[in-house]
Tab-separated table of C-alpha atoms in Angstrom:
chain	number	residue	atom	x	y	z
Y	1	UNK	CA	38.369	-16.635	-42.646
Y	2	UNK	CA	39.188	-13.256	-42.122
Y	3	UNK	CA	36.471	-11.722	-44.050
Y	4	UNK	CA	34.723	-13.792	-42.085
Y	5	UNK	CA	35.274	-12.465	-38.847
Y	6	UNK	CA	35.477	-8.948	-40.388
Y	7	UNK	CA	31.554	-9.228	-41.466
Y	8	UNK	CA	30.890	-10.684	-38.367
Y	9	UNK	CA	32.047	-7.697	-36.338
Y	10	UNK	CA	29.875	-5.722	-38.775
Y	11	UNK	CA	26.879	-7.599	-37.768
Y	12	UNK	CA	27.727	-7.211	-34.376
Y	13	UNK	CA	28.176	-3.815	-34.060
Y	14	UNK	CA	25.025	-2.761	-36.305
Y	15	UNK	CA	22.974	-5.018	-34.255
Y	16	UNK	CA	24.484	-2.918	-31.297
Y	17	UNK	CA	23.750	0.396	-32.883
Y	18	UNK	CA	20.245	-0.698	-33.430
Y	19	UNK	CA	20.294	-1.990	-29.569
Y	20	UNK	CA	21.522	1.253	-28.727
Y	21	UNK	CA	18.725	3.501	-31.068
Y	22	UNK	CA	16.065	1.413	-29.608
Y	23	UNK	CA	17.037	1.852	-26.268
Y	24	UNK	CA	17.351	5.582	-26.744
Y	25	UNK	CA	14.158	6.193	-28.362
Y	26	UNK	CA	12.085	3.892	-25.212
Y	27	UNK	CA	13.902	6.331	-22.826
Y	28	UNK	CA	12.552	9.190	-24.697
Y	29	UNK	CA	9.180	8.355	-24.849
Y	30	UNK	CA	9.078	6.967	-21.418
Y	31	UNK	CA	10.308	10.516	-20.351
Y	32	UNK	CA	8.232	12.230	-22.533
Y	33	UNK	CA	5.172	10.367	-21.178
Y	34	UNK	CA	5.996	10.627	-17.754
Y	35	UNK	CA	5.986	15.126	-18.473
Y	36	UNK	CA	2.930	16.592	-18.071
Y	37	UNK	CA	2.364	18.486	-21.879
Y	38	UNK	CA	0.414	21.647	-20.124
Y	39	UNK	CA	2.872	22.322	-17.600
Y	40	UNK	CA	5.818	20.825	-18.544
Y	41	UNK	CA	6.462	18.804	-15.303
Y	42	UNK	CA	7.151	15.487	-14.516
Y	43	UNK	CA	4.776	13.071	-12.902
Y	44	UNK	CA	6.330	13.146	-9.381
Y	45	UNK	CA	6.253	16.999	-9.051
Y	46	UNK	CA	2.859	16.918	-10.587
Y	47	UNK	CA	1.783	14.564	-7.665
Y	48	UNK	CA	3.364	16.854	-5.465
Y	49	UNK	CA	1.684	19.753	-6.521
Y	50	UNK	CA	-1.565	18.209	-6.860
Y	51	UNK	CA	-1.636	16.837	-3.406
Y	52	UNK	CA	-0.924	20.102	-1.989
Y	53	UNK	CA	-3.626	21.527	-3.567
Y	54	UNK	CA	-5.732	19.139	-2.027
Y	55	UNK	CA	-4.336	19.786	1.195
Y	56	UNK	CA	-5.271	23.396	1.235
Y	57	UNK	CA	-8.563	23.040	-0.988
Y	58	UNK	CA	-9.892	21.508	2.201
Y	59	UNK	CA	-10.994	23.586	5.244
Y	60	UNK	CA	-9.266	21.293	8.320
Y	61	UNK	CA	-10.757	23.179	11.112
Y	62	UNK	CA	-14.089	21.654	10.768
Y	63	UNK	CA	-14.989	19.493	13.423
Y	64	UNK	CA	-16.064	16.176	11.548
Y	65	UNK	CA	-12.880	16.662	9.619
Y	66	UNK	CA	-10.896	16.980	12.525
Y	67	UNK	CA	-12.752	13.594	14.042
Y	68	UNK	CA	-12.102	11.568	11.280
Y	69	UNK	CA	-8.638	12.015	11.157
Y	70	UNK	CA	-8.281	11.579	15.365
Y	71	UNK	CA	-10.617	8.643	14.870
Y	72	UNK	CA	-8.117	7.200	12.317
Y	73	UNK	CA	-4.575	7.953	14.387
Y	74	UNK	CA	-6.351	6.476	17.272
Y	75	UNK	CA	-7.084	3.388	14.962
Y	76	UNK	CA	-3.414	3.011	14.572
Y	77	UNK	CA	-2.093	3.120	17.349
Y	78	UNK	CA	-5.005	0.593	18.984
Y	79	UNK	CA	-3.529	-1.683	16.039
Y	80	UNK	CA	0.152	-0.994	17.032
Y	81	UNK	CA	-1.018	-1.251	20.871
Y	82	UNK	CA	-2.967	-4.868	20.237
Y	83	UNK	CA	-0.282	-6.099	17.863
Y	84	UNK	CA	0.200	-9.825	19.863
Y	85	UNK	CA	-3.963	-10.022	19.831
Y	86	UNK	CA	-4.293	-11.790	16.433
Y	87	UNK	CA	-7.593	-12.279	16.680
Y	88	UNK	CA	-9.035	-8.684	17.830
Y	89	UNK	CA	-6.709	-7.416	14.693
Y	90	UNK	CA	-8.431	-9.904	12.505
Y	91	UNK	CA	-12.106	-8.376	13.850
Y	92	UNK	CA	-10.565	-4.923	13.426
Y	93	UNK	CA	-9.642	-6.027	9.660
Y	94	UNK	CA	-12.801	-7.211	8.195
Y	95	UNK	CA	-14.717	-4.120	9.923
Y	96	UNK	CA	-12.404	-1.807	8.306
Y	97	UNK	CA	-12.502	-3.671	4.999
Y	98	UNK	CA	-16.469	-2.876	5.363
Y	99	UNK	CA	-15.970	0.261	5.883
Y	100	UNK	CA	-13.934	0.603	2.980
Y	101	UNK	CA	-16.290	-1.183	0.618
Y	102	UNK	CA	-19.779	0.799	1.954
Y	103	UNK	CA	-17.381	4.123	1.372
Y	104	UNK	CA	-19.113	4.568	-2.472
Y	105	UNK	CA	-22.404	4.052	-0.861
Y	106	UNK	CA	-21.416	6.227	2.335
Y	107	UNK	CA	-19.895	8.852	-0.239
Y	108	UNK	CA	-23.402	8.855	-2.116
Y	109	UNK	CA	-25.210	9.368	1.002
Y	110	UNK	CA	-22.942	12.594	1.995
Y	111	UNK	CA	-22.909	14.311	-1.483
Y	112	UNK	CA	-26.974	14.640	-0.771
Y	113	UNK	CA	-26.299	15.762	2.856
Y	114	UNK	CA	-23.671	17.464	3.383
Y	115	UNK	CA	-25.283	20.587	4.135
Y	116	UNK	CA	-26.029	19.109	7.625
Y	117	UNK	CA	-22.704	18.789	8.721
Y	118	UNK	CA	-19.832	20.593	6.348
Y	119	UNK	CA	-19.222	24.123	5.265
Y	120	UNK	CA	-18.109	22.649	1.924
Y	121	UNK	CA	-19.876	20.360	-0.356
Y	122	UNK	CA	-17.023	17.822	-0.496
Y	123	UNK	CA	-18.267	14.659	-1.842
Y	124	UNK	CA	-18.797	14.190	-5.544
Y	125	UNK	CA	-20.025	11.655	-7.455
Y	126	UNK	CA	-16.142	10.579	-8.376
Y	127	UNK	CA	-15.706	9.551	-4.785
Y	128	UNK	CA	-11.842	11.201	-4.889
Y	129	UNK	CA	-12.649	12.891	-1.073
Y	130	UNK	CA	-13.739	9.872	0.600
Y	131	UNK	CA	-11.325	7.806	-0.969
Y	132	UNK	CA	-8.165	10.272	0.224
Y	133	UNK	CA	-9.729	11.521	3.349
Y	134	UNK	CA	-11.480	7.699	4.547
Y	135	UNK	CA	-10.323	4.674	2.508
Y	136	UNK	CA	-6.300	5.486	2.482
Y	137	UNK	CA	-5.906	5.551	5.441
Y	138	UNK	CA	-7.872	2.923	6.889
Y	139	UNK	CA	-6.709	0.665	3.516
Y	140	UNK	CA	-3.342	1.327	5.287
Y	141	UNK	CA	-4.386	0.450	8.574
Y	142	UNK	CA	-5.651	-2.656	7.434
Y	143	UNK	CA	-1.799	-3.086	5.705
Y	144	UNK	CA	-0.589	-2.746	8.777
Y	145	UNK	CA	-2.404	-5.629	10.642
Y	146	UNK	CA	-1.314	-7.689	7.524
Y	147	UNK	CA	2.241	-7.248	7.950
Y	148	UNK	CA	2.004	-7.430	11.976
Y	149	UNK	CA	0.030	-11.211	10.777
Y	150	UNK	CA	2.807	-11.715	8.454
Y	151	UNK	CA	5.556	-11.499	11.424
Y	152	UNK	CA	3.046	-13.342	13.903
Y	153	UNK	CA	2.912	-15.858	11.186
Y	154	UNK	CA	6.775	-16.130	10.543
Y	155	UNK	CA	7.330	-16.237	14.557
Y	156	UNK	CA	4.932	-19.346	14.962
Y	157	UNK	CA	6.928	-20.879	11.817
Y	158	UNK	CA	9.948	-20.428	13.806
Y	159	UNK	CA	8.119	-22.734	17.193
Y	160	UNK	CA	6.705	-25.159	14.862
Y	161	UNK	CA	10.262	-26.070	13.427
Y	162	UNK	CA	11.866	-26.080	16.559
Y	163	UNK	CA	9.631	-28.149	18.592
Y	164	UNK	CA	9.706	-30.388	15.484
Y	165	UNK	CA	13.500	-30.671	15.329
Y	166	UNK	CA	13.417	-31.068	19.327
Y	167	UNK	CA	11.083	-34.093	18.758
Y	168	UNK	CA	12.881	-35.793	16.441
Y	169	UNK	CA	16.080	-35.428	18.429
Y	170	UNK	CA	14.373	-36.953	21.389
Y	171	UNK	CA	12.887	-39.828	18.927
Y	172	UNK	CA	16.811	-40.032	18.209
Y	173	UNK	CA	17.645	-40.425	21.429
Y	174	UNK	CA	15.457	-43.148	22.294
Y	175	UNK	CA	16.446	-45.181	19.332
Y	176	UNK	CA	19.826	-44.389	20.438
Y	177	UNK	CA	19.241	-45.986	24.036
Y	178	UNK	CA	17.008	-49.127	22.414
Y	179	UNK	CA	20.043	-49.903	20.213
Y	180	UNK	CA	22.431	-50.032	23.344
């Protein structure tokens, strides 16, 4: 019985040691995978960097630049401003989700024009400027009227139950007043 036990403990703790290698070795490569081999940094810092390169790549001062971006604060705040008119939000929503979807075929349009307008030929046939500079932000917009339905939602929830559980108490009470 004791050998037993003793070969059991064996089992146990190679099956640990293995647990323990394996888990080691997934650690490694997810670190290793998450480094950037050229530079050495990790994936965070890399974003970091990357995005700030954007951020000064692009020339701020123009004035469509500069409209875009009011055009998309004053978005936001009309969406934090309406946030009890449902339906205007739900308007707002699908015209942005347009928007969003006819960006590849606005993006298109620009990269042939964009002498018209821009200092800087901008739009490629990736999409990457449109996407950071148009659809971000107004794909977070529309995230914000679907959390402000999501708490409109949860607050008529709220009414529903209650004006059920105040019918059914004045069904009870009735009943109660037959039965007397």
């Amino acid at each position: 019985i004791c050998r037993g036990r003793g070969a059991m403990e064996d089992l146990v703790e190679d099956a640990r040691s293995s647990f323990e290698q394996a888990a080691t070795t997934l650690v490694d490569r997810i670190r290793s995978a998450l480094v950037d081999e050229r530079t050495g940094k990790n994936a965070s810092q890399l974003a970091v960097d990357q995005a700030q390169q954007f951020y000064q790549a692009v020339d701020w001062s123009e004035r469509w630049l500069q409209a875009l971006v009011a055009t998309e604060c004053f978005l936001l705040i009309l969406v934090l401003v309406t946030r009890h008119r449902t339906t205007f939000q739900g308007i707002l929503f699908v015209i942005l989700g347009a928007v969003i979807y006819c960006a590849k075929y606005l993006n298109v349009y620009l990269e042939q024009n964009w002498s018209s307008f821009s200092r800087q030929p901008y739009f490629d046939a990736s999409g990457l400027f449109i996407s950071v500079v148009l659809s971000a932000p107004l794909l977070v917009i529309n995230m914000v009227i679907v959390v402000n339905h999501l708490i409109v939602l949860s607050g008529l929830v709220v009414q529903v139950k209650r004006a059920q559980l105040k019918h059914k108490a004045r069904e009870a009470a009735r009943e109660a007043k037959k039965d007397r």
